[in-house]
Short mmCIF file of C-alpha atoms and ligand atoms in Angstrom, two decimals:
data_model
loop_
_atom_site.label_atom_id
_atom_site.label_comp_id
_atom_site.label_asym_id
_atom_site.label_seq_id
_atom_site.Cartn_x
_atom_site.Cartn_y
_atom_site.Cartn_z
CA MET A 2 41.99 -182.58 104.84
CA THR A 3 38.87 -180.77 103.85
CA ASN A 4 38.20 -177.68 101.79
CA ARG A 5 35.25 -176.65 103.88
CA PRO A 6 35.61 -173.26 105.56
CA LEU A 7 35.64 -173.19 109.36
CA PRO A 8 32.70 -170.97 110.32
CA GLY A 9 33.89 -170.62 113.92
CA VAL A 10 37.29 -169.33 112.91
CA ALA A 11 35.78 -166.99 110.33
CA ALA A 12 33.38 -165.59 112.92
CA VAL A 13 36.18 -164.94 115.42
CA LEU A 14 38.28 -163.28 112.71
CA ALA A 15 35.32 -161.12 111.73
CA LEU A 16 34.84 -160.05 115.35
CA LEU A 17 38.54 -159.27 115.75
CA THR A 18 38.56 -157.30 112.51
CA ALA A 19 35.50 -155.34 113.61
CA ALA A 20 37.00 -154.65 117.04
CA MET A 21 40.24 -153.36 115.52
CA ALA A 22 38.58 -151.11 112.98
CA PRO A 23 39.11 -147.48 114.04
CA ALA A 24 35.71 -146.38 112.76
CA PRO A 25 32.65 -148.07 111.26
CA VAL A 26 33.38 -146.81 107.75
CA ALA A 27 37.15 -147.36 107.89
CA ALA A 28 37.13 -151.09 107.09
CA GLN A 29 39.19 -151.77 103.99
CA HIS A 30 38.48 -155.45 103.86
CA VAL A 31 35.05 -156.75 104.81
CA ARG A 32 33.99 -160.35 105.34
CA VAL A 33 30.34 -161.31 105.65
CA ALA A 34 28.32 -164.46 104.99
CA GLY A 35 31.09 -166.15 103.04
CA LEU A 36 31.84 -163.01 101.00
CA THR A 37 35.10 -161.09 101.21
CA LEU A 38 35.10 -157.55 99.84
CA ALA A 39 38.69 -156.55 99.22
CA LYS A 40 40.17 -153.13 98.48
CA PRO A 41 37.05 -151.05 97.92
CA TRP A 42 38.27 -147.84 96.28
CA THR A 43 37.37 -144.91 94.06
CA ARG A 44 39.16 -141.92 92.57
CA ALA A 45 39.36 -138.29 93.47
CA THR A 46 37.09 -136.15 91.32
CA ALA A 47 35.58 -132.69 91.36
CA GLY A 48 32.89 -133.80 88.92
CA LYS A 49 29.44 -135.20 89.50
CA VAL A 50 30.23 -138.79 88.56
CA GLY A 51 32.66 -141.28 90.09
CA ALA A 52 33.52 -144.94 89.63
CA GLY A 53 33.80 -147.47 92.44
CA PHE A 54 35.80 -150.68 92.48
CA VAL A 55 36.03 -153.73 94.74
CA ALA A 56 36.91 -157.41 94.45
CA ILE A 57 34.19 -159.73 95.77
CA THR A 58 35.22 -163.28 96.64
CA ASN A 59 32.61 -165.89 97.47
CA ALA A 60 34.12 -168.62 99.66
CA GLY A 61 30.73 -170.24 100.13
CA THR A 62 29.16 -173.15 98.29
CA SER A 63 26.21 -171.16 96.93
CA PRO A 64 26.28 -168.44 94.28
CA ASP A 65 25.33 -164.92 95.27
CA ARG A 66 24.54 -161.84 93.22
CA LEU A 67 25.33 -158.17 93.65
CA LEU A 68 21.93 -156.61 92.97
CA SER A 69 22.42 -152.92 93.66
CA ALA A 70 24.34 -150.37 95.68
CA THR A 71 23.68 -147.10 97.43
CA SER A 72 25.84 -144.35 98.91
CA PRO A 73 24.97 -141.25 100.92
CA ALA A 74 27.62 -139.48 98.81
CA ALA A 75 25.70 -139.88 95.54
CA ASN A 76 22.14 -139.51 94.31
CA LYS A 77 22.32 -143.02 92.94
CA VAL A 78 24.74 -145.85 92.30
CA GLU A 79 24.49 -148.05 89.23
CA ILE A 80 26.29 -151.29 88.39
CA HIS A 81 27.95 -150.82 84.99
CA THR A 82 29.72 -153.00 82.47
CA MET A 83 32.09 -151.92 79.71
CA THR A 84 31.60 -153.19 76.19
CA MET A 85 33.32 -152.53 72.88
CA ASP A 86 30.96 -150.94 70.38
CA GLY A 87 32.52 -150.35 66.96
CA GLY A 88 35.93 -149.85 68.52
CA ILE A 89 34.62 -147.48 71.17
CA MET A 90 34.41 -148.47 74.82
CA ARG A 91 30.96 -147.83 76.15
CA MET A 92 29.44 -148.50 79.51
CA ARG A 93 25.92 -149.54 80.24
CA PRO A 94 23.97 -150.41 83.38
CA LEU A 95 23.47 -154.03 84.41
CA PRO A 96 19.90 -153.94 85.77
CA ASP A 97 20.13 -157.53 87.03
CA GLY A 98 23.44 -156.91 88.74
CA ILE A 99 26.50 -159.15 88.69
CA ALA A 100 26.81 -162.82 89.65
CA VAL A 101 29.31 -163.81 92.33
CA PRO A 102 29.81 -167.54 91.69
CA ALA A 103 30.45 -169.98 94.52
CA GLY A 104 34.19 -170.32 95.02
CA GLY A 105 34.84 -167.45 92.62
CA THR A 106 35.87 -163.80 92.61
CA THR A 107 33.99 -161.04 90.82
CA SER A 108 36.22 -158.03 90.28
CA LEU A 109 34.93 -154.53 89.72
CA ALA A 110 37.96 -152.80 88.25
CA PRO A 111 38.98 -150.05 85.80
CA GLY A 112 38.22 -151.06 82.21
CA GLY A 113 35.57 -153.57 83.26
CA ASN A 114 32.55 -153.85 85.48
CA HIS A 115 32.33 -151.04 88.00
CA LEU A 116 30.03 -149.09 90.27
CA MET A 117 28.93 -145.72 88.91
CA LEU A 118 28.32 -143.07 91.53
CA ILE A 119 25.96 -140.62 89.88
CA GLY A 120 25.15 -137.17 91.22
CA LEU A 121 28.01 -136.79 93.70
CA LYS A 122 27.01 -134.37 96.43
CA ALA A 123 30.59 -133.19 97.03
CA PRO A 124 34.01 -133.66 95.42
CA LEU A 125 35.74 -136.95 96.26
CA VAL A 126 38.95 -136.05 98.07
CA GLU A 127 42.03 -138.28 97.89
CA GLY A 128 42.68 -140.15 101.12
CA THR A 129 39.12 -139.95 102.42
CA LEU A 130 36.53 -142.73 102.63
CA VAL A 131 33.20 -142.89 100.82
CA PRO A 132 30.54 -145.02 102.56
CA LEU A 133 28.80 -147.49 100.29
CA THR A 134 26.27 -150.27 100.80
CA LEU A 135 26.32 -153.25 98.46
CA ASN A 136 23.08 -155.24 98.34
CA PHE A 137 23.48 -158.96 97.72
CA ALA A 138 20.69 -161.42 96.93
CA THR A 139 21.82 -163.83 99.66
CA ALA A 140 24.24 -161.94 101.92
CA GLY A 141 21.95 -158.91 102.07
CA PRO A 142 23.27 -155.38 102.57
CA VAL A 143 27.04 -155.08 103.18
CA LYS A 144 28.62 -151.79 104.17
CA VAL A 145 32.06 -150.92 102.84
CA ALA A 146 34.05 -147.72 102.51
CA LEU A 147 35.66 -146.75 99.22
CA LYS A 148 39.13 -145.34 99.81
CA VAL A 149 39.65 -142.38 97.51
CA ALA A 150 42.81 -142.75 95.38
CA ALA A 151 44.35 -140.06 93.18
CA ALA A 152 42.38 -138.69 90.23
CA GLY A 153 42.79 -141.01 87.24
CA ALA A 154 44.37 -143.82 89.29
CA MET A 155 44.14 -147.27 87.71
CA ALA A 156 44.68 -149.11 91.00
CA PRO A 157 44.13 -148.44 94.70
CA ALA A 158 46.87 -146.63 96.60
CA PRO A 159 49.84 -148.96 97.32
CA GLY A 160 49.20 -149.02 101.05
CA ASP A 161 45.78 -150.50 100.42
CA GLN A 162 47.14 -153.48 98.47
CA GLN A 163 48.03 -155.19 101.74
CA ALA A 164 44.80 -154.24 103.47
CA LYS A 165 43.29 -157.17 105.35
CU1 LIG B 219 29.99 -146.43 84.40
#
């Protein structure tokens, strides 16, 4: 037995997944260059700022790094971390991005690291999809779509938990 991934199988699966996707931005689970981006989601808001979440798993043997992100739905997207400052949770940008270690998973989730969508051009409506491009040092740009959950949700909608 070997732990090495089978590139041929992964490529075929990626093609099948792409062929079955109903629209380019509808993918809920994206695999590219050894990275799997699972359950990209955000929350409904009528405000100008939103938070984006996704779990990034690196099945490869080399580390990668999420450097930046962009979305046509926002003026800019920052990568943020949450820190405790005198008992108060504060968030601050991570200008160097976030490491995605080889064989590891980097989770962007409520209460921790997240994507900050700043200057939303329209309200985020529950059930819709927000296009987003994640820029990785090695994998390059990866397009995902953030599924909009209810306002204040702490997890993606239940139906998305099984998304593959
Ligand atoms: Cu933030």
